[in-house]
């Protein structure tokens, strides 16, 4: 179950309190783990998703489902997947951005070997 809370003073200082919520999302990866993120409302259907103060992407409500986009700029963001629940869309976004962050490291290790 997704539990949204008001941001802590630390995150509120960075993002502001209007339209911001803190959520713990379970990411079903090879090693399932929980990630705390901050969702900041951009407009009525879209929110920006931050982890550790860095923007990971966007979640946009499109009719009855949510679309996860990874990227800093909405116009250049990449579609990560669709889900019926907001927290599932957030998990798709986090899995896509975590795998993208580890891919350059993995290819660099292969080149060194």
Tab-separated table of N, CA and C in Angstrom:
chain	number	residue	atom	x	y	z
A	1	UNK	N	0.844	-1.179	0.000
A	1	UNK	CA	0.000	0.000	0.000
A	1	UNK	C	0.886	1.238	0.000
A	2	UNK	N	0.527	2.230	-0.771
A	2	UNK	CA	1.270	3.473	-0.884
A	2	UNK	C	0.819	4.427	0.205
A	3	UNK	N	1.767	4.906	0.971
A	3	UNK	CA	1.469	5.861	2.033
A	3	UNK	C	2.138	7.183	1.690
A	4	UNK	N	1.346	8.225	1.496
A	4	UNK	CA	1.893	9.540	1.215
A	4	UNK	C	1.903	10.358	2.486
A	5	UNK	N	2.995	11.074	2.697
A	5	UNK	CA	3.154	11.903	3.883
A	5	UNK	C	3.632	13.278	3.459
A	6	UNK	N	3.468	14.238	4.351
A	6	UNK	CA	4.034	15.559	4.120
A	6	UNK	C	5.552	15.440	4.143
A	7	UNK	N	6.271	16.268	3.351
A	7	UNK	CA	7.724	16.175	3.340
A	7	UNK	C	8.340	16.594	4.665
A	8	UNK	N	9.491	16.010	4.968
A	8	UNK	CA	10.247	16.402	6.157
A	8	UNK	C	10.816	17.795	5.917
A	9	UNK	N	11.241	18.483	6.965
A	9	UNK	CA	11.813	19.820	6.757
A	9	UNK	C	13.007	19.813	5.788
A	10	UNK	N	13.787	18.736	5.780
A	10	UNK	CA	14.940	18.655	4.878
A	10	UNK	C	14.491	18.654	3.414
A	11	UNK	N	13.534	17.818	3.065
A	11	UNK	CA	13.064	17.769	1.686
A	11	UNK	C	12.185	18.972	1.372
A	12	UNK	N	11.459	19.480	2.343
A	12	UNK	CA	10.607	20.638	2.105
A	12	UNK	C	11.454	21.863	1.788
A	13	UNK	N	12.635	21.963	2.393
A	13	UNK	CA	13.520	23.082	2.106
A	13	UNK	C	14.004	23.072	0.673
A	14	UNK	N	14.151	21.897	0.108
A	14	UNK	CA	14.622	21.771	-1.267
A	14	UNK	C	13.477	21.949	-2.257
A	15	UNK	N	12.349	21.331	-1.986
A	15	UNK	CA	11.271	21.277	-2.961
A	15	UNK	C	10.095	22.182	-2.664
A	16	UNK	N	9.993	22.691	-1.459
A	16	UNK	CA	8.802	23.441	-1.083
A	16	UNK	C	7.738	22.485	-0.584
A	17	UNK	N	6.726	23.012	0.081
A	17	UNK	CA	5.717	22.140	0.659
A	17	UNK	C	4.457	22.050	-0.189
A	18	UNK	N	4.222	23.003	-1.064
A	18	UNK	CA	2.981	22.989	-1.849
A	18	UNK	C	3.044	21.880	-2.897
A	19	UNK	N	2.109	20.955	-2.818
A	19	UNK	CA	2.012	19.905	-3.821
A	19	UNK	C	3.080	18.841	-3.729
A	20	UNK	N	3.812	18.764	-2.611
A	20	UNK	CA	4.854	17.752	-2.468
A	20	UNK	C	4.422	16.701	-1.459
A	21	UNK	N	4.721	15.446	-1.752
A	21	UNK	CA	4.430	14.343	-0.855
A	21	UNK	C	5.600	13.384	-0.851
A	22	UNK	N	5.803	12.700	0.267
A	22	UNK	CA	6.847	11.695	0.402
A	22	UNK	C	6.185	10.325	0.351
A	23	UNK	N	6.775	9.391	-0.401
A	23	UNK	CA	6.214	8.050	-0.524
A	23	UNK	C	7.320	7.022	-0.407
A	24	UNK	N	7.005	5.881	0.175
A	24	UNK	CA	7.894	4.730	0.181
A	24	UNK	C	7.349	3.739	-0.837
A	25	UNK	N	8.168	3.435	-1.852
A	25	UNK	CA	7.732	2.566	-2.943
A	25	UNK	C	8.577	1.307	-2.939
A	26	UNK	N	7.917	0.151	-2.989
A	26	UNK	CA	8.612	-1.139	-3.048
A	26	UNK	C	8.956	-1.430	-4.497
A	27	UNK	N	10.245	-1.597	-4.768
A	27	UNK	CA	10.712	-1.851	-6.125
A	27	UNK	C	10.973	-3.345	-6.274
A	28	UNK	N	10.170	-4.034	-7.112
A	28	UNK	CA	10.342	-5.479	-7.288
A	28	UNK	C	11.458	-5.754	-8.300
A	29	UNK	N	12.684	-5.772	-7.821
A	29	UNK	CA	13.855	-5.966	-8.666
A	29	UNK	C	14.443	-7.330	-8.350
A	30	UNK	N	15.664	-7.595	-8.802
A	30	UNK	CA	16.324	-8.854	-8.448
A	30	UNK	C	16.422	-8.982	-6.932
A	31	UNK	N	16.724	-7.887	-6.278
A	31	UNK	CA	16.712	-7.819	-4.818
A	31	UNK	C	15.665	-6.768	-4.438
A	32	UNK	N	14.428	-7.175	-4.114
A	32	UNK	CA	13.382	-6.193	-3.788
A	32	UNK	C	13.811	-5.284	-2.634
A	33	UNK	N	13.524	-3.998	-2.796
A	33	UNK	CA	13.878	-3.024	-1.777
A	33	UNK	C	12.866	-1.881	-1.795
A	34	UNK	N	12.902	-1.080	-0.753
A	34	UNK	CA	11.988	0.050	-0.630
A	34	UNK	C	12.785	1.332	-0.834
A	35	UNK	N	12.252	2.230	-1.651
A	35	UNK	CA	12.897	3.500	-1.951
A	35	UNK	C	11.978	4.622	-1.490
A	36	UNK	N	12.545	5.593	-0.774
A	36	UNK	CA	11.755	6.756	-0.381
A	36	UNK	C	11.914	7.820	-1.456
A	37	UNK	N	10.796	8.313	-1.957
A	37	UNK	CA	10.844	9.329	-2.996
A	37	UNK	C	9.959	10.500	-2.614
A	38	UNK	N	10.183	11.605	-3.288
A	38	UNK	CA	9.350	12.787	-3.119
A	38	UNK	C	8.660	13.041	-4.450
A	39	UNK	N	7.353	13.163	-4.418
A	39	UNK	CA	6.566	13.457	-5.616
A	39	UNK	C	6.076	14.895	-5.509
A	40	UNK	N	6.458	15.701	-6.491
A	40	UNK	CA	6.040	17.106	-6.492
A	40	UNK	C	5.075	17.345	-7.635
A	41	UNK	N	3.905	17.828	-7.290
A	41	UNK	CA	2.862	18.064	-8.284
A	41	UNK	C	3.275	19.195	-9.218
A	42	UNK	N	3.276	18.916	-10.518
A	42	UNK	CA	3.608	19.915	-11.531
A	42	UNK	C	2.324	20.536	-12.066
A	43	UNK	N	1.364	19.694	-12.390
A	43	UNK	CA	0.021	20.149	-12.741
A	43	UNK	C	-0.964	19.107	-12.237
A	44	UNK	N	-2.209	19.216	-12.622
A	44	UNK	CA	-3.231	18.341	-12.053
A	44	UNK	C	-3.015	16.867	-12.395
A	45	UNK	N	-2.353	16.569	-13.512
A	45	UNK	CA	-2.164	15.187	-13.945
A	45	UNK	C	-0.719	14.713	-13.917
A	46	UNK	N	0.224	15.556	-13.555
A	46	UNK	CA	1.639	15.209	-13.653
A	46	UNK	C	2.373	15.565	-12.372
A	47	UNK	N	3.289	14.684	-11.977
A	47	UNK	CA	4.159	15.005	-10.854
A	47	UNK	C	5.593	14.599	-11.205
A	48	UNK	N	6.533	15.377	-10.698
A	48	UNK	CA	7.946	15.073	-10.849
A	48	UNK	C	8.360	14.190	-9.683
A	49	UNK	N	9.229	13.214	-9.939
A	49	UNK	CA	9.642	12.261	-8.918
A	49	UNK	C	11.118	12.485	-8.606
A	50	UNK	N	11.412	12.681	-7.320
A	50	UNK	CA	12.781	12.929	-6.849
A	50	UNK	C	13.188	11.818	-5.884
A	51	UNK	N	14.433	11.382	-5.988
A	51	UNK	CA	15.029	10.448	-5.029
A	51	UNK	C	16.355	11.057	-4.605
A	52	UNK	N	16.556	11.202	-3.305
A	52	UNK	CA	17.765	11.826	-2.754
A	52	UNK	C	18.029	13.197	-3.352
A	53	UNK	N	16.974	13.962	-3.595
A	53	UNK	CA	17.119	15.319	-4.102
A	53	UNK	C	17.374	15.421	-5.593
A	54	UNK	N	17.451	14.292	-6.295
A	54	UNK	CA	17.684	14.307	-7.743
A	54	UNK	C	16.430	13.862	-8.469
A	55	UNK	N	16.079	14.591	-9.533
A	55	UNK	CA	14.887	14.242	-10.286
A	55	UNK	C	15.146	12.968	-11.084
A	56	UNK	N	14.250	11.989	-10.919
A	56	UNK	CA	14.349	10.727	-11.651
A	56	UNK	C	13.457	10.717	-12.874
A	57	UNK	N	12.352	11.477	-12.819
A	57	UNK	CA	11.438	11.474	-13.951
A	57	UNK	C	10.078	12.028	-13.574
A	58	UNK	N	9.079	11.538	-14.290
A	58	UNK	CA	7.725	12.070	-14.185
A	58	UNK	C	6.710	10.935	-14.165
A	59	UNK	N	5.592	11.169	-13.523
A	59	UNK	CA	4.457	10.257	-13.612
A	59	UNK	C	3.262	11.094	-14.035
A	60	UNK	N	2.655	10.663	-15.138
A	60	UNK	CA	1.542	11.412	-15.727
A	60	UNK	C	0.294	10.532	-15.731
A	61	UNK	N	-0.795	11.085	-15.280
A	61	UNK	CA	-2.066	10.352	-15.323
A	61	UNK	C	-2.703	10.571	-16.683
A	62	UNK	N	-2.983	9.461	-17.351
A	62	UNK	CA	-3.577	9.510	-18.684
A	62	UNK	C	-4.827	8.631	-18.674
A	63	UNK	N	-5.957	9.250	-18.401
A	63	UNK	CA	-7.210	8.499	-18.299
A	63	UNK	C	-7.232	7.670	-17.028
A	64	UNK	N	-7.348	6.331	-17.190
A	64	UNK	CA	-7.436	5.447	-16.033
A	64	UNK	C	-6.096	4.826	-15.652
A	65	UNK	N	-5.023	5.203	-16.308
A	65	UNK	CA	-3.731	4.612	-15.966
A	65	UNK	C	-2.666	5.699	-15.832
A	66	UNK	N	-1.528	5.304	-15.276
A	66	UNK	CA	-0.413	6.208	-15.043
A	66	UNK	C	0.743	5.809	-15.955
A	67	UNK	N	1.402	6.812	-16.514
A	67	UNK	CA	2.534	6.592	-17.409
A	67	UNK	C	3.783	7.129	-16.729
A	68	UNK	N	4.833	6.303	-16.657
A	68	UNK	CA	6.102	6.706	-16.058
A	68	UNK	C	7.062	7.128	-17.159
A	69	UNK	N	7.682	8.289	-16.990
A	69	UNK	CA	8.660	8.807	-17.937
A	69	UNK	C	9.964	9.084	-17.201
A	70	UNK	N	11.083	8.625	-17.761
A	70	UNK	CA	12.380	8.933	-17.155
A	70	UNK	C	13.034	10.060	-17.937
A	71	UNK	N	13.661	10.970	-17.222
A	71	UNK	CA	14.350	12.083	-17.858
A	71	UNK	C	14.143	13.372	-17.098
A	72	UNK	N	15.003	14.336	-17.372
A	72	UNK	CA	14.954	15.615	-16.681
A	72	UNK	C	13.939	16.577	-17.292
A	73	UNK	N	13.774	16.502	-18.609
A	73	UNK	CA	12.897	17.428	-19.327
A	73	UNK	C	11.706	16.638	-19.878
A	74	UNK	N	10.476	17.071	-19.598
A	74	UNK	CA	9.305	16.288	-20.024
A	74	UNK	C	9.254	16.015	-21.529
A	75	UNK	N	9.657	16.982	-22.343
A	75	UNK	CA	9.595	16.807	-23.791
A	75	UNK	C	10.584	15.766	-24.300
A	76	UNK	N	11.649	15.500	-23.542
A	76	UNK	CA	12.673	14.536	-23.953
A	76	UNK	C	12.658	13.255	-23.126
A	77	UNK	N	11.663	13.111	-22.295
A	77	UNK	CA	11.596	11.949	-21.400
A	77	UNK	C	11.239	10.684	-22.177
A	78	UNK	N	11.706	9.537	-21.649
A	78	UNK	CA	11.448	8.241	-22.272
A	78	UNK	C	10.372	7.494	-21.499
A	79	UNK	N	9.479	6.855	-22.213
A	79	UNK	CA	8.384	6.088	-21.618
A	79	UNK	C	8.956	4.836	-20.943
A	80	UNK	N	8.677	4.671	-19.648
A	80	UNK	CA	9.151	3.505	-18.887
A	80	UNK	C	8.083	2.435	-18.743
A	81	UNK	N	6.834	2.789	-18.973
A	81	UNK	CA	5.761	1.823	-18.840
A	81	UNK	C	4.480	2.452	-18.329
A	82	UNK	N	3.431	1.636	-18.320
A	82	UNK	CA	2.103	2.064	-17.887
A	82	UNK	C	1.630	1.176	-16.752
A	83	UNK	N	0.864	1.746	-15.837
A	83	UNK	CA	0.335	0.975	-14.715
A	83	UNK	C	-1.020	1.544	-14.306
A	84	UNK	N	-1.812	0.698	-13.666
A	84	UNK	CA	-3.113	1.145	-13.178
A	84	UNK	C	-3.007	1.872	-11.842
A	85	UNK	N	-1.918	1.626	-11.095
A	85	UNK	CA	-1.720	2.260	-9.791
A	85	UNK	C	-0.501	3.177	-9.837
A	86	UNK	N	-0.574	4.282	-9.082
A	86	UNK	CA	0.510	5.252	-9.073
A	86	UNK	C	1.802	4.631	-8.569
A	87	UNK	N	1.744	3.839	-7.493
A	87	UNK	CA	2.966	3.275	-6.935
A	87	UNK	C	3.612	2.255	-7.874
A	88	UNK	N	2.803	1.563	-8.684
A	88	UNK	CA	3.383	0.648	-9.673
A	88	UNK	C	4.094	1.430	-10.772
A	89	UNK	N	3.534	2.565	-11.169
A	89	UNK	CA	4.204	3.423	-12.149
A	89	UNK	C	5.503	3.976	-11.559
A	90	UNK	N	5.488	4.334	-10.290
A	90	UNK	CA	6.707	4.820	-9.635
A	90	UNK	C	7.762	3.722	-9.591
A	91	UNK	N	7.351	2.486	-9.322
A	91	UNK	CA	8.302	1.368	-9.307
A	91	UNK	C	8.889	1.146	-10.699
A	92	UNK	N	8.076	1.263	-11.755
A	92	UNK	CA	8.588	1.146	-13.125
A	92	UNK	C	9.624	2.222	-13.411
A	93	UNK	N	9.339	3.437	-12.978
A	93	UNK	CA	10.272	4.545	-13.169
A	93	UNK	C	11.580	4.299	-12.436
A	94	UNK	N	11.487	3.870	-11.174
A	94	UNK	CA	12.694	3.636	-10.389
A	94	UNK	C	13.517	2.481	-10.952
A	95	UNK	N	12.865	1.407	-11.408
A	95	UNK	CA	13.604	0.292	-12.000
A	95	UNK	C	14.320	0.736	-13.268
A	96	UNK	N	13.667	1.554	-14.089
A	96	UNK	CA	14.279	2.018	-15.337
A	96	UNK	C	15.465	2.938	-15.063
A	97	UNK	N	15.318	3.835	-14.109
A	97	UNK	CA	16.414	4.776	-13.845
A	97	UNK	C	17.554	4.114	-13.089
A	98	UNK	N	17.257	3.126	-12.227
A	98	UNK	CA	18.333	2.416	-11.533
A	98	UNK	C	19.119	1.546	-12.507
A	99	UNK	N	18.439	0.899	-13.443
A	99	UNK	CA	19.147	0.064	-14.406
A	99	UNK	C	19.964	0.927	-15.360
A	100	UNK	N	19.467	2.116	-15.716
A	100	UNK	CA	20.222	3.014	-16.588
A	100	UNK	C	21.467	3.538	-15.874
A	101	UNK	N	21.369	3.718	-14.570
A	101	UNK	CA	22.522	4.215	-13.810
A	101	UNK	C	23.595	3.149	-13.664
A	102	UNK	N	23.232	1.868	-13.650
A	102	UNK	CA	24.224	0.811	-13.474
A	102	UNK	C	24.766	0.284	-14.796
A	103	UNK	N	24.092	0.527	-15.920
A	103	UNK	CA	24.554	0.020	-17.214
A	103	UNK	C	25.917	0.575	-17.617
A	104	UNK	N	26.199	1.892	-17.501
A	104	UNK	CA	27.529	2.363	-17.887
A	104	UNK	C	28.642	1.721	-17.059
A	105	UNK	N	28.391	1.454	-15.803
A	105	UNK	CA	29.380	0.802	-14.948
A	105	UNK	C	29.635	-0.612	-15.424
A	106	UNK	N	28.593	-1.329	-15.774
A	106	UNK	CA	28.730	-2.705	-16.235
A	106	UNK	C	29.491	-2.773	-17.552
A	107	UNK	N	29.219	-1.844	-18.472
A	107	UNK	CA	29.938	-1.862	-19.761
A	107	UNK	C	31.389	-1.456	-19.567
A	108	UNK	N	31.666	-0.556	-18.643
A	108	UNK	CA	33.047	-0.149	-18.383
A	108	UNK	C	33.834	-1.325	-17.795
A	109	UNK	N	33.195	-2.118	-16.937
A	109	UNK	CA	33.865	-3.282	-16.354
A	109	UNK	C	34.180	-4.320	-17.423
A	110	UNK	N	33.274	-4.494	-18.406
A	110	UNK	CA	33.512	-5.454	-19.483
A	110	UNK	C	34.668	-5.005	-20.364
A	111	UNK	N	34.776	-3.678	-20.615
A	111	UNK	CA	35.854	-3.163	-21.446
A	111	UNK	C	37.212	-3.335	-20.770
A	112	UNK	N	37.258	-3.238	-19.443
A	112	UNK	CA	38.523	-3.380	-18.720
A	112	UNK	C	38.986	-4.827	-18.695
A	113	UNK	N	38.064	-5.778	-18.766
A	113	UNK	CA	38.422	-7.193	-18.679
A	113	UNK	C	39.039	-7.729	-19.956
